[in-house]
């Protein structure tokens, strides 16, 4: 299966009962994380089935894809090198390579990645590009599948059966690489990001039936309390730190007047919420 086809397959799978269960949790996390982040330019990379920017109020918002195999409703215009060519107050679809984003350095205030790293040609280079285009103190918001979960275990068993010739259908789309939570944190730290929020969710077993997923609803509270790191999904919010940087001009005045007006970047607790 080609990479483009696997991305489309994931989009279709997210409409299934188990996919919808994960997407509902993921969409809620994005809505909460981006609602109070202020600035001018925000970008979502990949998976347009999840609207990671719908709760955000930045005047310029875009959704980018690196594949041409998209739903028929998405019409991707050519991308210009400047931000000024894109209209404000609209969520536009762009086609570009995630490891070569068509934005100037330090030009975006927020980038969200719903599973973009898992399906990227080079996830580390994609994250490096995100760091390049983010302004100092800009945020990156990432959601991914947790390989250290029952869902990850079932997926690994499916891969093993495929490799050994036993056959059978994969529970989730077969292509792509699940990136572990702690591995992702290491990548972020190497790129001078500071993790503000790290949490897990979705502790119900990987059932394909809506009925059984509903029956296991009691596991949400138990999992959050007793085995949080085994959730099927993880969610990370990180801020780009630039050591020795001093805010000057407009940026400095905006920072000083943050109490009176909307801040350039919303304040968050520095304490990382582990296992939530």
mmCIF file of C-alpha atoms in Angstrom:
data_model
loop_
_atom_site.group_PDB
_atom_site.id
_atom_site.type_symbol
_atom_site.label_atom_id
_atom_site.label_comp_id
_atom_site.label_asym_id
_atom_site.label_seq_id
_atom_site.Cartn_x
_atom_site.Cartn_y
_atom_site.Cartn_z
ATOM 1 C CA UNK A 1 0.000 0.000 0.000
ATOM 2 C CA UNK A 2 1.313 3.443 -0.911
ATOM 3 C CA UNK A 3 1.798 6.114 1.722
ATOM 4 C CA UNK A 4 -0.961 8.272 0.229
ATOM 5 C CA UNK A 5 -3.382 5.364 0.360
ATOM 6 C CA UNK A 6 -2.484 4.633 3.985
ATOM 7 C CA UNK A 7 -3.303 8.221 4.960
ATOM 8 C CA UNK A 8 -6.701 7.923 3.305
ATOM 9 C CA UNK A 9 -7.208 4.552 5.018
ATOM 10 C CA UNK A 10 -6.551 6.157 8.397
ATOM 11 C CA UNK A 11 -9.098 8.873 7.610
ATOM 12 C CA UNK A 12 -11.725 6.230 6.830
ATOM 13 C CA UNK A 13 -10.823 4.166 9.918
ATOM 14 C CA UNK A 14 -11.351 7.193 12.166
ATOM 15 C CA UNK A 15 -15.050 7.069 11.182
ATOM 16 C CA UNK A 16 -15.410 3.533 12.601
ATOM 17 C CA UNK A 17 -16.623 3.018 16.224
ATOM 18 C CA UNK A 18 -13.092 2.641 17.687
ATOM 19 C CA UNK A 19 -11.797 5.473 15.499
ATOM 20 C CA UNK A 20 -14.647 7.760 16.502
ATOM 21 C CA UNK A 21 -13.959 6.948 20.167
ATOM 22 C CA UNK A 22 -10.349 8.097 19.836
ATOM 23 C CA UNK A 23 -11.177 11.131 17.702
ATOM 24 C CA UNK A 24 -13.780 12.367 20.210
ATOM 25 C CA UNK A 25 -11.174 12.429 22.973
ATOM 26 C CA UNK A 26 -8.534 13.935 20.694
ATOM 27 C CA UNK A 27 -10.819 16.701 19.402
ATOM 28 C CA UNK A 28 -11.696 17.684 22.968
ATOM 29 C CA UNK A 29 -8.008 17.967 23.868
ATOM 30 C CA UNK A 30 -7.271 20.179 20.866
ATOM 31 C CA UNK A 31 -10.243 22.425 21.615
ATOM 32 C CA UNK A 32 -9.120 22.938 25.207
ATOM 33 C CA UNK A 33 -5.457 23.451 24.327
ATOM 34 C CA UNK A 34 -5.812 26.020 21.520
ATOM 35 C CA UNK A 35 -8.822 28.036 22.713
ATOM 36 C CA UNK A 36 -6.739 30.498 24.742
ATOM 37 C CA UNK A 37 -3.621 30.631 22.573
ATOM 38 C CA UNK A 38 -3.319 34.046 20.965
ATOM 39 C CA UNK A 39 -1.281 35.330 18.047
ATOM 40 C CA UNK A 40 -1.736 35.826 14.317
ATOM 41 C CA UNK A 41 -0.828 32.660 12.382
ATOM 42 C CA UNK A 42 -1.766 29.031 13.097
ATOM 43 C CA UNK A 43 -1.175 25.891 11.025
ATOM 44 C CA UNK A 44 -2.456 22.318 11.156
ATOM 45 C CA UNK A 45 -0.367 19.604 9.532
ATOM 46 C CA UNK A 46 -2.274 16.635 8.170
ATOM 47 C CA UNK A 47 -5.463 14.706 8.935
ATOM 48 C CA UNK A 48 -8.157 17.254 7.992
ATOM 49 C CA UNK A 49 -10.756 14.882 9.479
ATOM 50 C CA UNK A 50 -9.755 16.404 12.831
ATOM 51 C CA UNK A 51 -10.207 20.172 13.107
ATOM 52 C CA UNK A 52 -7.437 20.998 15.538
ATOM 53 C CA UNK A 53 -7.884 24.771 15.083
ATOM 54 C CA UNK A 54 -11.670 25.131 15.280
ATOM 55 C CA UNK A 55 -11.565 26.571 18.820
ATOM 56 C CA UNK A 56 -8.684 28.939 18.072
ATOM 57 C CA UNK A 57 -9.259 32.630 17.298
ATOM 58 C CA UNK A 58 -6.115 33.581 15.414
ATOM 59 C CA UNK A 59 -6.990 35.583 12.282
ATOM 60 C CA UNK A 60 -4.898 33.410 9.910
ATOM 61 C CA UNK A 61 -5.396 29.634 10.074
ATOM 62 C CA UNK A 62 -4.409 26.964 7.546
ATOM 63 C CA UNK A 63 -4.713 23.196 7.157
ATOM 64 C CA UNK A 64 -1.843 21.588 5.219
ATOM 65 C CA UNK A 65 -1.552 18.175 3.607
ATOM 66 C CA UNK A 66 1.461 16.488 2.031
ATOM 67 C CA UNK A 67 -0.559 14.060 -0.082
ATOM 68 C CA UNK A 68 -2.620 14.662 -3.197
ATOM 69 C CA UNK A 69 -5.039 11.838 -2.345
ATOM 70 C CA UNK A 70 -7.546 13.904 -0.428
ATOM 71 C CA UNK A 71 -11.291 13.880 0.065
ATOM 72 C CA UNK A 72 -13.064 15.337 -2.957
ATOM 73 C CA UNK A 73 -14.336 18.245 -0.868
ATOM 74 C CA UNK A 74 -10.788 19.547 -0.331
ATOM 75 C CA UNK A 75 -9.460 21.756 -3.126
ATOM 76 C CA UNK A 76 -5.831 22.674 -2.518
ATOM 77 C CA UNK A 77 -4.583 25.919 -4.072
ATOM 78 C CA UNK A 78 -0.896 26.458 -4.875
ATOM 79 C CA UNK A 79 1.199 27.788 -2.020
ATOM 80 C CA UNK A 80 3.010 31.101 -2.181
ATOM 81 C CA UNK A 81 6.123 31.860 -0.131
ATOM 82 C CA UNK A 82 4.506 34.719 1.760
ATOM 83 C CA UNK A 83 1.859 34.777 4.440
ATOM 84 C CA UNK A 84 0.269 37.906 3.028
ATOM 85 C CA UNK A 85 -1.268 36.075 0.049
ATOM 86 C CA UNK A 86 -3.590 34.072 2.301
ATOM 87 C CA UNK A 87 -6.870 35.596 3.410
ATOM 88 C CA UNK A 88 -7.584 36.084 7.123
ATOM 89 C CA UNK A 89 -10.468 34.530 9.038
ATOM 90 C CA UNK A 90 -10.470 31.459 6.822
ATOM 91 C CA UNK A 91 -9.158 27.915 7.207
ATOM 92 C CA UNK A 92 -7.433 27.257 3.895
ATOM 93 C CA UNK A 93 -6.127 23.945 2.576
ATOM 94 C CA UNK A 94 -2.507 23.897 1.417
ATOM 95 C CA UNK A 95 -0.405 21.240 -0.259
ATOM 96 C CA UNK A 96 3.227 21.153 0.826
ATOM 97 C CA UNK A 97 5.960 18.860 2.133
ATOM 98 C CA UNK A 98 5.991 18.735 5.920
ATOM 99 C CA UNK A 99 9.792 18.607 5.983
ATOM 100 C CA UNK A 100 9.986 21.777 3.827
ATOM 101 C CA UNK A 101 7.190 24.072 4.965
ATOM 102 C CA UNK A 102 6.570 27.120 2.697
ATOM 103 C CA UNK A 103 6.665 29.626 5.558
ATOM 104 C CA UNK A 104 9.449 31.985 6.635
ATOM 105 C CA UNK A 105 11.409 31.229 9.782
ATOM 106 C CA UNK A 106 9.735 32.392 13.001
ATOM 107 C CA UNK A 107 6.448 33.281 11.290
ATOM 108 C CA UNK A 108 3.834 31.046 12.977
ATOM 109 C CA UNK A 109 2.446 31.268 16.509
ATOM 110 C CA UNK A 110 0.878 27.808 16.675
ATOM 111 C CA UNK A 111 1.282 24.472 14.878
ATOM 112 C CA UNK A 112 -0.925 21.450 15.605
ATOM 113 C CA UNK A 113 -0.056 17.917 14.502
ATOM 114 C CA UNK A 114 -2.856 15.328 14.748
ATOM 115 C CA UNK A 115 -0.935 12.118 13.924
ATOM 116 C CA UNK A 116 1.215 13.982 11.392
ATOM 117 C CA UNK A 117 4.487 12.636 12.816
ATOM 118 C CA UNK A 118 3.307 9.014 12.656
ATOM 119 C CA UNK A 119 2.649 9.222 8.916
ATOM 120 C CA UNK A 120 5.447 11.644 7.997
ATOM 121 C CA UNK A 121 8.192 10.600 5.588
ATOM 122 C CA UNK A 122 10.726 11.792 8.174
ATOM 123 C CA UNK A 123 9.071 12.621 11.516
ATOM 124 C CA UNK A 124 12.193 14.135 13.043
ATOM 125 C CA UNK A 125 12.718 16.475 10.068
ATOM 126 C CA UNK A 126 9.049 17.438 10.228
ATOM 127 C CA UNK A 127 9.444 18.397 13.866
ATOM 128 C CA UNK A 128 12.610 20.324 13.013
ATOM 129 C CA UNK A 129 10.656 22.299 10.395
ATOM 130 C CA UNK A 130 7.967 23.060 12.971
ATOM 131 C CA UNK A 131 10.652 24.475 15.261
ATOM 132 C CA UNK A 132 11.999 26.611 12.410
ATOM 133 C CA UNK A 133 8.684 28.253 11.501
ATOM 134 C CA UNK A 134 7.505 28.851 15.077
ATOM 135 C CA UNK A 135 8.135 32.192 16.712
ATOM 136 C CA UNK A 136 9.934 32.209 20.077
ATOM 137 C CA UNK A 137 7.386 31.170 22.723
ATOM 138 C CA UNK A 138 5.209 29.662 19.969
ATOM 139 C CA UNK A 139 3.351 26.431 20.697
ATOM 140 C CA UNK A 140 3.282 23.023 19.068
ATOM 141 C CA UNK A 141 0.391 20.693 19.931
ATOM 142 C CA UNK A 142 0.771 16.985 19.127
ATOM 143 C CA UNK A 143 -1.576 14.002 19.368
ATOM 144 C CA UNK A 144 -0.471 10.441 18.699
ATOM 145 C CA UNK A 145 -1.175 6.762 19.262
ATOM 146 C CA UNK A 146 0.546 5.298 22.302
ATOM 147 C CA UNK A 147 2.502 2.120 21.389
ATOM 148 C CA UNK A 148 2.678 1.189 25.105
ATOM 149 C CA UNK A 149 -1.049 0.433 25.309
ATOM 150 C CA UNK A 150 -3.487 -2.392 24.572
ATOM 151 C CA UNK A 151 -4.175 -0.700 21.237
ATOM 152 C CA UNK A 152 -0.462 -0.645 20.435
ATOM 153 C CA UNK A 153 -0.124 -4.279 21.511
ATOM 154 C CA UNK A 154 -2.972 -5.382 19.256
ATOM 155 C CA UNK A 155 -1.434 -3.446 16.377
ATOM 156 C CA UNK A 156 1.964 -5.083 16.951
ATOM 157 C CA UNK A 157 0.361 -8.532 16.978
ATOM 158 C CA UNK A 158 -1.255 -7.719 13.645
ATOM 159 C CA UNK A 159 2.104 -6.675 12.189
ATOM 160 C CA UNK A 160 3.670 -9.903 13.488
ATOM 161 C CA UNK A 161 0.969 -12.013 11.858
ATOM 162 C CA UNK A 162 1.484 -10.207 8.572
ATOM 163 C CA UNK A 163 5.258 -10.718 8.652
ATOM 164 C CA UNK A 164 4.985 -14.420 9.519
ATOM 165 C CA UNK A 165 2.452 -15.091 6.787
ATOM 166 C CA UNK A 166 -0.428 -15.906 9.122
ATOM 167 C CA UNK A 167 -2.523 -13.194 7.494
ATOM 168 C CA UNK A 168 -5.609 -11.655 8.992
ATOM 169 C CA UNK A 169 -6.815 -8.066 9.006
ATOM 170 C CA UNK A 170 -5.082 -5.292 10.888
ATOM 171 C CA UNK A 171 -7.190 -3.676 13.592
ATOM 172 C CA UNK A 172 -5.874 -0.218 12.713
ATOM 173 C CA UNK A 173 -4.328 1.029 9.429
ATOM 174 C CA UNK A 174 -1.114 -0.904 8.937
ATOM 175 C CA UNK A 175 1.311 1.747 7.695
ATOM 176 C CA UNK A 176 2.948 4.447 9.744
ATOM 177 C CA UNK A 177 5.050 4.256 12.880
ATOM 178 C CA UNK A 178 3.743 4.793 16.394
ATOM 179 C CA UNK A 179 6.124 7.176 18.152
ATOM 180 C CA UNK A 180 6.452 6.588 21.884
ATOM 181 C CA UNK A 181 5.594 9.375 24.295
ATOM 182 C CA UNK A 182 9.025 9.500 25.932
ATOM 183 C CA UNK A 183 10.774 9.306 22.581
ATOM 184 C CA UNK A 184 8.772 12.322 21.419
ATOM 185 C CA UNK A 185 9.699 14.231 24.571
ATOM 186 C CA UNK A 186 13.379 13.550 23.868
ATOM 187 C CA UNK A 187 12.997 14.936 20.339
ATOM 188 C CA UNK A 188 11.284 18.042 21.653
ATOM 189 C CA UNK A 189 13.969 18.630 24.254
ATOM 190 C CA UNK A 190 16.731 18.344 21.644
ATOM 191 C CA UNK A 191 14.961 21.044 19.623
ATOM 192 C CA UNK A 192 14.735 23.380 22.659
ATOM 193 C CA UNK A 193 11.034 22.827 23.301
ATOM 194 C CA UNK A 194 9.689 22.787 26.832
ATOM 195 C CA UNK A 195 6.755 20.449 27.425
ATOM 196 C CA UNK A 196 3.940 22.252 29.217
ATOM 197 C CA UNK A 197 1.287 19.547 29.055
ATOM 198 C CA UNK A 198 1.620 15.796 28.643
ATOM 199 C CA UNK A 199 -1.392 13.584 29.162
ATOM 200 C CA UNK A 200 -2.846 10.234 28.155
ATOM 201 C CA UNK A 201 -6.406 9.156 27.399
ATOM 202 C CA UNK A 202 -8.701 6.411 26.041
ATOM 203 C CA UNK A 203 -8.275 3.387 28.329
ATOM 204 C CA UNK A 204 -11.044 1.200 26.934
ATOM 205 C CA UNK A 205 -9.821 -2.008 25.237
ATOM 206 C CA UNK A 206 -9.477 -2.015 21.432
ATOM 207 C CA UNK A 207 -12.938 -3.335 20.582
ATOM 208 C CA UNK A 208 -14.421 -2.878 17.138
ATOM 209 C CA UNK A 209 -17.988 -2.791 18.436
ATOM 210 C CA UNK A 210 -19.669 0.383 19.638
ATOM 211 C CA UNK A 211 -21.660 -1.716 22.105
ATOM 212 C CA UNK A 212 -18.589 -3.121 23.809
ATOM 213 C CA UNK A 213 -16.812 0.223 23.829
ATOM 214 C CA UNK A 214 -19.787 1.713 25.679
ATOM 215 C CA UNK A 215 -19.826 -1.162 28.153
ATOM 216 C CA UNK A 216 -16.203 -0.471 29.039
ATOM 217 C CA UNK A 217 -16.825 3.204 29.788
ATOM 218 C CA UNK A 218 -16.064 2.681 33.489
ATOM 219 C CA UNK A 219 -12.402 2.072 32.561
ATOM 220 C CA UNK A 220 -11.906 5.748 31.726
ATOM 221 C CA UNK A 221 -11.912 6.827 35.364
ATOM 222 C CA UNK A 222 -10.028 3.734 36.552
ATOM 223 C CA UNK A 223 -7.356 4.056 33.884
ATOM 224 C CA UNK A 224 -6.817 7.746 34.564
ATOM 225 C CA UNK A 225 -6.183 6.912 38.205
ATOM 226 C CA UNK A 226 -4.361 3.588 38.203
ATOM 227 C CA UNK A 227 -2.569 3.116 34.857
ATOM 228 C CA UNK A 228 -2.536 6.510 33.093
ATOM 229 C CA UNK A 229 0.464 5.829 30.833
ATOM 230 C CA UNK A 230 -1.361 2.875 29.218
ATOM 231 C CA UNK A 231 -3.947 5.054 27.478
ATOM 232 C CA UNK A 232 -4.363 4.480 23.751
ATOM 233 C CA UNK A 233 -3.635 8.164 23.000
ATOM 234 C CA UNK A 234 -1.220 10.794 24.232
ATOM 235 C CA UNK A 235 -1.409 14.552 23.921
ATOM 236 C CA UNK A 236 1.474 17.008 24.211
ATOM 237 C CA UNK A 237 1.695 20.807 24.289
ATOM 238 C CA UNK A 238 5.211 22.278 24.077
ATOM 239 C CA UNK A 239 6.558 25.814 23.840
ATOM 240 C CA UNK A 240 9.597 26.902 21.824
ATOM 241 C CA UNK A 241 12.218 28.416 24.105
ATOM 242 C CA UNK A 242 15.014 30.655 22.838
ATOM 243 C CA UNK A 243 17.658 31.230 25.472
ATOM 244 C CA UNK A 244 19.020 34.733 25.863
ATOM 245 C CA UNK A 245 16.204 36.253 23.805
ATOM 246 C CA UNK A 246 14.937 39.730 24.699
ATOM 247 C CA UNK A 247 11.574 40.974 23.471
ATOM 248 C CA UNK A 248 11.822 44.399 21.818
ATOM 249 C CA UNK A 249 9.537 46.779 19.979
ATOM 250 C CA UNK A 250 5.970 45.661 19.408
ATOM 251 C CA UNK A 251 6.538 42.228 20.932
ATOM 252 C CA UNK A 252 7.887 43.748 24.134
ATOM 253 C CA UNK A 253 5.051 46.286 24.442
ATOM 254 C CA UNK A 254 2.508 43.544 23.851
ATOM 255 C CA UNK A 255 4.129 41.470 26.584
ATOM 256 C CA UNK A 256 4.151 44.366 29.042
ATOM 257 C CA UNK A 257 0.476 45.099 28.364
ATOM 258 C CA UNK A 258 -0.586 41.464 28.635
ATOM 259 C CA UNK A 259 -2.825 42.072 31.649
ATOM 260 C CA UNK A 260 -4.817 44.731 29.868
ATOM 261 C CA UNK A 261 -5.133 43.110 26.455
ATOM 262 C CA UNK A 262 -5.017 39.662 24.933
ATOM 263 C CA UNK A 263 -1.442 38.321 25.325
ATOM 264 C CA UNK A 264 0.667 37.250 22.370
ATOM 265 C CA UNK A 265 0.762 33.764 23.885
ATOM 266 C CA UNK A 266 -1.636 32.579 26.534
ATOM 267 C CA UNK A 267 -0.209 31.872 29.947
ATOM 268 C CA UNK A 268 -0.008 28.254 31.026
ATOM 269 C CA UNK A 269 1.243 26.520 34.101
ATOM 270 C CA UNK A 270 4.835 25.397 33.714
ATOM 271 C CA UNK A 271 4.051 22.206 35.552
ATOM 272 C CA UNK A 272 3.736 19.325 33.108
ATOM 273 C CA UNK A 273 0.762 17.115 33.844
ATOM 274 C CA UNK A 274 2.209 13.629 33.573
ATOM 275 C CA UNK A 275 -0.128 10.739 33.044
ATOM 276 C CA UNK A 276 -3.182 12.832 32.300
#
